[in-house]
XYZ file of C-alpha atoms in Angstrom:
592
model
C -19.439 -32.730 96.284
C -17.698 -36.095 96.034
C -14.661 -36.655 98.244
C -11.411 -37.442 96.457
C -9.754 -40.653 97.659
C -5.949 -40.476 97.739
C -3.688 -43.504 97.787
C -2.407 -43.770 101.381
C 1.029 -44.861 100.167
C 1.456 -41.643 98.187
C 0.093 -39.555 101.051
C 2.524 -41.075 103.529
C 5.374 -40.709 101.022
C 4.569 -37.031 100.511
C 4.523 -36.469 104.279
C 7.829 -38.273 104.640
C 9.411 -36.141 101.881
C 8.300 -32.879 103.476
C 9.415 -33.884 106.979
C 12.744 -35.553 106.053
C 16.065 -33.702 105.626
C 17.180 -32.730 102.165
C 19.851 -35.430 101.782
C 17.317 -38.244 102.403
C 14.722 -37.034 99.859
C 16.238 -38.800 96.761
C 16.254 -42.210 98.491
C 12.673 -41.690 99.691
C 11.502 -40.806 96.178
C 12.784 -44.176 94.918
C 9.784 -45.771 96.648
C 7.640 -44.388 93.827
C 9.046 -47.104 91.535
C 7.622 -49.834 93.759
C 4.231 -48.081 93.875
C 4.104 -47.678 90.083
C 5.172 -51.285 89.424
C 2.521 -52.633 91.794
C -0.270 -51.603 89.385
C -0.776 -53.147 85.883
C 0.080 -50.952 82.902
C -2.748 -49.100 81.190
C -5.161 -49.477 84.097
C -7.249 -46.677 85.523
C -5.676 -47.240 88.922
C -2.240 -46.389 87.459
C -3.629 -43.148 86.030
C -5.106 -42.308 89.433
C -1.756 -42.935 91.142
C 0.049 -40.699 88.629
C -2.568 -38.003 89.186
C -2.019 -38.175 92.961
C 1.761 -38.017 92.492
C 1.352 -34.854 90.416
C -1.117 -33.270 92.841
C 1.307 -33.720 95.771
C 4.209 -32.194 93.736
C 6.328 -35.332 93.924
C 7.172 -34.940 90.218
C 8.555 -31.482 90.945
C 10.614 -32.925 93.783
C 12.121 -35.411 91.312
C 13.040 -32.525 88.989
C 14.713 -30.649 91.827
C 16.741 -33.734 92.784
C 17.902 -34.257 89.197
C 19.329 -30.710 89.178
C 21.557 -31.410 92.194
C 25.183 -32.419 92.120
C 25.688 -36.211 92.018
C 28.245 -36.044 94.818
C 25.579 -34.752 97.258
C 23.142 -37.608 96.514
C 23.286 -40.985 98.163
C 24.393 -43.780 95.728
C 25.189 -41.047 93.146
C 24.343 -41.844 89.542
C 22.415 -45.009 90.373
C 19.820 -42.997 92.275
C 19.759 -40.292 89.569
C 19.169 -42.782 86.726
C 16.379 -44.501 88.677
C 14.748 -41.134 89.451
C 14.957 -40.246 85.730
C 13.100 -43.474 84.905
C 10.501 -42.743 87.596
C 10.027 -39.172 86.308
C 9.575 -40.358 82.739
C 7.174 -43.108 83.827
C 5.080 -40.616 85.890
C 4.825 -38.062 83.060
C 3.867 -40.537 80.314
C 0.114 -41.089 80.275
C -0.553 -38.325 82.834
C -3.426 -35.977 81.993
C -3.718 -33.498 84.878
C -7.075 -31.956 85.662
C -5.567 -28.878 87.336
C -2.769 -26.558 86.208
C -2.642 -28.140 82.754
C -0.847 -25.166 81.185
C 1.853 -25.294 83.842
C 2.294 -29.050 83.276
C 2.552 -28.899 79.482
C 4.369 -25.553 79.139
C 6.770 -25.628 82.104
C 7.114 -29.004 83.788
C 7.481 -31.244 80.692
C 10.003 -28.968 78.874
C 11.959 -28.669 82.137
C 12.047 -32.474 82.480
C 13.333 -32.920 78.911
C 15.979 -30.225 79.469
C 17.108 -31.930 82.699
C 17.487 -35.273 80.865
C 19.704 -33.584 78.255
C 21.823 -31.918 80.962
C 22.260 -35.263 82.736
C 23.238 -36.841 79.410
C 25.927 -34.196 78.857
C 27.360 -34.741 82.337
C 27.407 -38.532 81.923
C 28.931 -38.220 78.447
C 31.700 -36.055 79.883
C 32.386 -38.509 82.721
C 32.330 -41.462 80.305
C 34.870 -39.889 77.926
C 37.206 -38.845 80.751
C 37.015 -42.211 82.590
C 40.094 -44.453 82.447
C 39.070 -47.805 83.898
C 36.796 -50.075 81.904
C 34.458 -50.787 84.805
C 33.963 -47.085 85.407
C 33.351 -46.487 81.688
C 30.807 -49.321 81.561
C 28.994 -47.880 84.599
C 28.779 -44.373 83.128
C 27.692 -45.783 79.757
C 24.901 -47.770 81.422
C 23.660 -44.694 83.278
C 23.893 -42.631 80.058
C 21.821 -45.151 78.118
C 19.295 -45.266 80.984
C 18.855 -41.476 80.966
C 18.609 -41.369 77.149
C 16.056 -44.190 77.298
C 13.998 -42.174 79.794
C 14.162 -39.209 77.392
C 12.961 -41.370 74.473
C 10.106 -42.702 76.622
C 9.108 -39.119 77.549
C 9.184 -38.024 73.886
C 7.065 -41.017 72.893
C 4.407 -40.093 75.438
C 4.494 -36.340 74.679
C 5.247 -35.708 70.996
C 5.083 -31.939 71.377
C 8.442 -31.992 73.205
C 10.349 -32.981 70.047
C 10.634 -29.353 68.951
C 12.029 -28.339 72.363
C 14.631 -31.120 72.183
C 15.709 -30.233 68.632
C 16.095 -26.543 69.535
C 18.018 -27.270 72.738
C 21.702 -26.428 72.765
C 22.410 -29.389 75.052
C 21.105 -31.808 72.403
C 23.418 -30.264 69.804
C 26.370 -30.558 72.195
C 25.528 -34.229 72.797
C 25.509 -34.780 69.044
C 28.876 -33.030 68.573
C 31.064 -35.876 69.866
C 33.603 -38.316 68.400
C 32.657 -41.120 70.774
C 30.910 -44.013 69.046
C 28.728 -45.288 71.893
C 27.259 -41.976 73.111
C 27.112 -40.517 69.598
C 25.156 -43.484 68.234
C 22.734 -43.256 71.180
C 22.008 -39.554 70.505
C 21.645 -40.231 66.778
C 19.150 -42.969 67.659
C 17.156 -40.397 69.652
C 17.160 -38.102 66.601
C 16.021 -41.019 64.416
C 13.125 -41.742 66.786
C 12.143 -38.060 66.716
C 12.086 -37.997 62.911
C 10.060 -41.194 62.770
C 7.473 -39.835 65.216
C 7.213 -36.181 64.115
C 9.486 -35.209 61.256
C 7.670 -31.959 60.426
C 9.267 -30.263 63.456
C 12.602 -30.382 61.664
C 11.601 -27.460 59.419
C 10.165 -25.406 62.296
C 13.482 -25.069 64.139
C 15.990 -22.322 63.429
C 17.954 -22.522 60.197
C 21.252 -22.290 62.079
C 20.354 -25.301 64.254
C 19.283 -27.360 61.204
C 22.551 -26.544 59.441
C 24.511 -27.548 62.553
C 22.748 -30.950 62.689
C 23.366 -31.596 58.982
C 26.996 -30.480 59.307
C 27.580 -32.924 62.145
C 25.961 -35.843 60.270
C 28.014 -35.184 57.142
C 31.159 -34.781 59.268
C 30.554 -38.126 60.952
C 30.135 -39.794 57.526
C 33.358 -38.247 56.269
C 35.549 -38.773 59.346
C 34.232 -41.855 61.149
C 34.992 -45.454 60.142
C 32.480 -47.025 62.522
C 29.788 -48.984 60.744
C 27.277 -48.118 63.501
C 27.821 -44.379 63.117
C 27.709 -44.594 59.314
C 24.548 -46.712 59.275
C 22.655 -44.406 61.666
C 23.846 -41.237 59.870
C 22.797 -42.551 56.437
C 19.405 -43.601 57.822
C 18.933 -40.122 59.301
C 19.772 -38.376 56.011
C 17.478 -40.780 54.173
C 14.594 -39.990 56.548
C 15.157 -36.262 56.179
C 15.318 -36.321 52.365
C 12.266 -38.566 52.040
C 10.073 -36.454 54.304
C 11.353 -33.015 53.231
C 12.481 -32.317 49.638
C 13.793 -28.944 50.861
C 16.471 -30.745 52.867
C 17.449 -32.762 49.784
C 17.976 -29.499 47.859
C 19.900 -28.108 50.821
C 22.221 -31.151 50.831
C 22.906 -30.791 47.086
C 23.608 -27.067 47.368
C 25.512 -27.022 50.682
C 27.569 -30.240 50.301
C 28.663 -30.526 46.666
C 30.984 -33.543 47.100
C 28.629 -35.562 49.294
C 27.696 -38.178 46.643
C 31.284 -38.908 45.642
C 32.342 -39.140 49.311
C 29.561 -41.628 50.048
C 30.452 -43.786 47.033
C 34.125 -43.792 47.925
C 33.929 -44.379 51.683
C 30.760 -46.386 52.366
C 30.005 -48.330 49.177
C 30.508 -52.111 49.384
C 29.608 -52.446 53.083
C 26.577 -53.805 54.869
C 24.590 -50.586 54.371
C 24.468 -50.688 50.561
C 20.662 -50.699 50.385
C 20.150 -47.488 52.417
C 23.170 -45.917 50.680
C 21.756 -46.588 47.212
C 18.407 -45.069 48.183
C 20.139 -41.945 49.507
C 22.315 -41.612 46.399
C 19.315 -42.004 44.101
C 17.435 -39.313 45.988
C 20.404 -36.933 45.859
C 20.882 -37.660 42.143
C 17.209 -37.034 41.376
C 17.372 -33.879 43.424
C 19.901 -32.388 41.001
C 17.490 -32.787 38.092
C 14.623 -31.661 40.248
C 16.574 -28.556 41.116
C 17.114 -27.735 37.439
C 13.432 -28.382 36.725
C 12.593 -26.210 39.688
C 14.661 -23.358 38.236
C 12.860 -23.612 34.866
C 9.534 -23.793 36.663
C 10.335 -20.691 38.746
C 11.455 -18.818 35.608
C 8.201 -19.708 33.848
C 6.242 -18.592 36.928
C 8.055 -15.244 36.954
C 7.330 -14.687 33.243
C 3.667 -15.562 33.721
C 3.445 -13.357 36.790
C 4.978 -10.412 34.910
C 2.597 -10.877 31.980
C -0.455 -11.251 34.220
C 0.618 -8.180 36.199
C 0.965 -6.167 33.001
C -2.480 -7.244 31.812
C -4.020 -6.527 35.196
C -2.474 -3.038 35.437
C -3.672 -2.287 31.899
C -7.175 -3.399 32.788
C -7.156 -1.447 36.052
C -6.188 1.768 34.258
C -9.244 1.417 32.028
C -11.645 0.745 34.882
C -10.956 3.282 37.682
C -14.644 4.023 38.148
C -15.444 0.357 38.624
C -12.738 0.023 41.235
C -13.993 3.088 43.106
C -17.553 1.792 43.025
C -16.380 -1.625 44.185
C -14.469 -0.079 47.076
C -17.424 2.081 48.019
C -19.784 -0.869 48.006
C -17.323 -2.935 50.002
C -16.873 -0.203 52.598
C -20.625 0.340 52.875
C -21.210 -3.365 53.287
C -18.470 -3.602 55.891
C -19.846 -0.598 57.784
C -23.319 -2.142 57.760
C -21.942 -5.405 59.037
C -19.961 -3.643 61.761
C -23.009 -1.570 62.690
C -25.155 -4.681 62.806
C -22.613 -6.476 64.979
C -22.315 -3.452 67.248
C -26.091 -3.176 67.576
C -26.402 -6.877 68.279
C -23.661 -6.633 70.887
C -25.399 -3.687 72.560
C -28.687 -5.605 72.602
C -26.970 -8.625 74.126
C -25.279 -6.428 76.720
C -28.602 -4.767 77.512
C -30.323 -8.134 77.889
C -27.537 -9.365 80.129
C -27.670 -6.182 82.189
C -31.451 -6.435 82.555
C -31.115 -10.059 83.583
C -28.483 -9.174 86.165
C -30.624 -6.322 87.497
C -33.622 -8.641 87.696
C -31.587 -11.247 89.561
C -30.193 -8.593 91.882
C -33.693 -7.253 92.564
C -34.980 -10.758 93.289
C -32.080 -11.398 95.659
C -32.623 -8.077 97.446
C -36.351 -8.848 97.735
C -35.651 -12.272 99.217
C -33.134 -10.799 101.667
C -35.650 -8.119 102.623
C -38.342 -10.714 103.264
C -35.989 -12.754 105.413
C -35.026 -9.670 107.404
C -38.696 -8.768 107.657
C -39.522 -12.124 109.230
C -36.840 -11.464 111.837
C -37.835 -7.874 112.639
C -41.651 -7.592 112.240
C -43.966 -9.122 114.801
C -45.746 -12.256 113.524
C -49.127 -10.633 113.928
C -48.126 -7.634 111.774
C -46.577 -9.618 108.904
C -49.827 -9.905 106.907
C -50.561 -6.208 107.263
C -47.016 -5.267 106.257
C -47.127 -7.586 103.231
C -50.431 -5.989 102.149
C -48.902 -2.504 102.426
C -45.903 -3.608 100.391
C -48.203 -5.099 97.729
C -50.135 -1.831 97.522
C -46.869 0.101 97.271
C -45.623 -2.226 94.539
C -48.909 -1.831 92.669
C -48.575 1.967 92.853
C -45.005 1.782 91.523
C -46.114 -0.465 88.647
C -49.011 1.873 87.869
C -46.652 4.873 87.965
C -44.236 3.297 85.507
C -47.098 2.170 83.244
C -48.609 5.664 83.192
C -45.208 7.164 82.496
C -44.669 4.758 79.628
C -48.135 5.516 78.238
C -47.587 9.275 78.486
C -44.183 9.031 76.806
C -45.711 6.947 74.044
C -48.538 9.415 73.512
C -46.049 12.294 73.628
C -43.954 10.696 70.886
C -47.132 10.339 68.803
C -48.148 13.971 69.432
C -44.652 15.330 68.902
C -45.431 16.940 65.544
C -48.560 18.661 66.835
C -46.591 19.913 69.863
C -43.956 21.357 67.545
C -46.648 23.184 65.588
C -48.223 24.482 68.808
C -44.833 25.686 70.068
C -44.171 27.439 66.746
C -47.579 29.170 66.961
C -46.807 30.306 70.528
C -43.457 31.758 69.432
C -45.110 33.636 66.545
C -47.845 35.015 68.817
C -45.271 36.126 71.385
C -43.255 37.942 68.715
C -46.387 39.630 67.318
C -47.571 40.775 70.767
C -44.090 42.102 71.541
C -44.085 44.080 68.295
C -47.540 45.517 68.991
C -46.508 46.466 72.523
C -43.477 48.351 71.215
C -45.649 50.231 68.722
C -48.087 51.177 71.492
C -45.241 52.451 73.708
C -43.824 54.578 70.884
C -47.269 56.042 70.227
C -47.725 56.775 73.925
C -44.312 58.482 74.212
C -45.183 60.810 71.329
C -48.023 62.333 73.429
C -46.033 62.679 76.684
C -45.364 66.484 76.094
C -49.049 67.295 76.488
C -48.877 66.576 80.220
C -51.302 64.507 82.220
C -54.838 65.486 81.247
C -56.327 63.182 83.860
C -54.422 64.972 86.754
C -57.056 67.635 87.752
C -57.051 70.409 90.397
C -59.169 68.344 92.729
C -56.583 65.558 92.593
C -53.827 68.071 93.384
C -55.690 69.407 96.437
C -56.264 65.869 97.648
C -52.545 65.010 97.438
C -51.569 68.270 99.213
C -53.992 67.469 102.036
C -52.360 64.011 102.435
C -48.879 65.573 102.645
C -49.953 68.064 105.329
C -51.565 65.303 107.383
C -48.372 63.214 107.191
C -46.236 66.177 108.336
C -48.547 66.786 111.312
C -48.448 63.122 112.317
C -44.638 62.875 111.982
C -43.471 66.262 113.282
C -39.784 66.673 114.358
C -38.756 66.898 118.043
C -38.310 70.512 119.415
C -35.351 71.643 121.565
C -35.431 74.362 124.265
C -33.165 77.443 124.312
C -31.158 76.258 127.370
C -30.370 72.935 125.803
C -29.410 74.624 122.540
C -26.986 76.971 124.334
C -25.352 74.108 126.267
C -24.869 72.177 123.068
C -23.347 75.249 121.417
C -20.901 75.722 124.349
C -19.745 72.118 124.095
C -19.138 72.517 120.346
C -17.003 75.651 120.980
C -14.849 73.845 123.563
C -14.252 70.904 121.256
C -13.254 73.261 118.400
C -10.776 75.077 120.717
C -9.171 71.790 121.796
C -8.871 70.706 118.183
C -7.128 73.892 116.952
C -4.735 73.915 119.967
C -3.719 70.288 119.425
C -3.250 70.885 115.711
C -0.757 73.754 116.389
C 1.295 71.579 118.781
C 1.379 68.733 116.275
C 2.594 71.128 113.560
C 5.498 72.355 115.758
C 6.498 68.772 116.662
C 6.419 67.774 113.004
C 8.662 70.715 112.043
C 11.193 69.802 114.773
C 11.128 66.180 113.623
C 11.809 67.174 110.002
C 14.707 69.415 111.084
C 16.312 66.600 113.092
C 15.885 64.190 110.154
C 17.493 66.703 107.794
C 20.438 67.096 110.200
C 20.858 63.301 110.458
C 20.747 62.897 106.681
C 23.369 65.645 106.271
C 25.681 63.988 108.807
C 25.265 60.600 107.127
C 26.062 62.037 103.706
C 29.169 63.711 105.064
C 30.288 60.478 106.758
C 29.764 58.527 103.576
C 31.830 61.029 101.559
C 34.624 61.325 104.097
C 37.980 59.571 103.424
C 39.686 57.048 105.748
C 41.027 58.151 109.154
C 44.589 57.884 107.866
C 43.884 60.343 105.029
C 41.627 62.811 106.879
C 42.760 66.478 107.318
C 42.084 69.058 110.034
C 39.615 71.013 107.922
C 37.592 67.923 107.253
C 37.609 67.010 110.936
C 36.272 70.522 111.842
C 33.182 69.803 109.801
C 32.049 67.345 112.501
C 33.285 69.398 115.462
C 31.272 72.579 114.604
C 27.435 72.331 114.694
C 27.034 75.292 112.354
C 28.496 73.449 109.344
C 25.661 70.861 109.051
C 23.064 73.558 109.598
C 24.625 75.666 106.862
C 24.736 72.686 104.522
C 21.065 71.965 105.258
C 20.133 75.617 104.678
C 21.973 75.530 101.366
C 19.977 72.435 100.317
C 16.681 74.086 101.369
C 17.604 77.240 99.424
C 18.291 75.204 96.297
C 14.996 73.354 96.715
C 13.109 76.661 97.085
C 14.701 78.015 93.906
C 13.729 74.871 91.992
C 10.176 75.141 93.334
C 9.883 78.812 92.314
C 11.050 78.034 88.787
C 8.485 75.195 88.406
C 5.273 75.591 86.360
C 2.345 77.124 88.203
C 0.045 74.105 87.900
C 2.606 71.874 89.628
C 2.368 73.993 92.802
C -1.414 73.778 93.219
C -1.315 70.786 95.530
C 1.267 72.367 97.867
C -0.704 75.541 98.640
C -3.050 73.825 101.042
C -0.162 72.258 102.990
C 1.711 75.592 103.279
C -1.204 77.501 104.807
C -0.548 78.946 108.259
C -2.470 77.699 111.246
C -5.005 80.247 112.405
C -5.132 80.467 116.203
C -8.361 80.528 118.084
C -7.943 84.149 119.285
C -7.556 85.495 115.716
C -10.872 84.037 114.527
C -13.354 86.958 114.268
C -16.395 84.727 114.596
C -19.129 85.419 117.036
C -19.960 81.938 118.314
C -22.625 83.432 120.520
C -24.820 84.067 117.511
C -24.822 80.345 116.444
C -27.806 78.372 117.686
C -29.119 74.942 116.871
C -32.835 74.475 116.732
C -33.682 78.019 117.980
C -34.106 81.628 116.766
């Protein structure tokens, strides 16, 4: 890669700009003028210097300085006008190799906008100045900035549209001052001479504003300079764009008479006569244009009528034409899609091949680092054999798939034959089973008496070999005694649990009765002696509970018989151990 040589003067200047304080940057950037003037115009060395200036962002520094207030810059407007010249000189003829979109779409429009803003500020200072020396100074700086703008537009023609659409340019044009107004009109004249077609691409409101200002200057100003430049501008516009000539005739009806009255007989008679002739011919052209448009409308209506009449007679042809067009378009789209898929597949295969090659090379390099030098040949031979097996495997698979695709029809026929055979065998098997089930009532003729005796002998032998364990009489009695004791403990505990449950239910009923009475009782202020006795006597809650139980018993007796089936088991009395008339001594387990 070739090394890029940078001009040491620009490199040192860039370092000085970055390291210096902000107030010294404008004066440092003025050194660029000396560097640019030291090289002949049009040389390759000048282009290289401009390229280096752009690469080190010195052009952007100039833009930032131009946006500052003139009171914060050393030497004020003198430094600003010189920096504007330097910026214009650096941008003209510069063709950056990097960030071209940023240069053409952001930096150049920003530079042109900054020139217009500077022009507005200088125009304001010039108009408000009182002393002649001060006015001359501001006028000189204004002309310098406008000259830099013209130089920038000459080098980059595409900026003319940005300038025409800018509101600052329109404000510069809207002035009664002769010197600054003539300078801005000269800029507009240069734009129209270089690229007049941009005039129709701007907004209609902006174009009308420019024409209004030119006509106003012709009607109100008596300066020969303003009148000459304004007439030349209108002449350029009407010559290059007949639409503007029609717009002048329609928008400004008394323009021709005003021009004859105010500007005829002066030094601009030649341009004035040309403009008047064009405006006069435009009136007749406008009338001819109206007749021409009327004829076009009549022809269009007649042709449309004929076409609609013809289309009504040929609907089938139109449908067939549309169908053929759609089919052709679908085929083209399908072809393009297929071609795109093939290209993508080829690209993917190429990428996979390259990736495989790269992985193989990396593997070989790693192999040289890991494997012992004496084992490299053996390992390479094993890898070659493995690769050969993989290739053979893929080739055999491809060959089998190819043969399978060729034998596909025969395989379908074979599969169909297998399905038919399976269905037939299944049907025959079902018929055989039905036939066999019809003879099942006859018993098993093959099961003879000898077979029965043989099976009985096997059962007896199995019982003898796996006989159950016998228990003695003593052990059986002990086991019986233990069972009796456990049964006695169970029945005794069950009786105690029943009594505790009854007591618990009685206490719960008493608590519920007391709670209900407390809930229904009035406040302590309204309570009576009879009501207080209800809580003093213990017989009142018991009586209330007995009354509730009596009512529940009556309801239960009146219920249907099948609703009381589940309660009979729970109401059975507990049978004590002594009342059981069972002789446990006669129960034995495993004995006689």
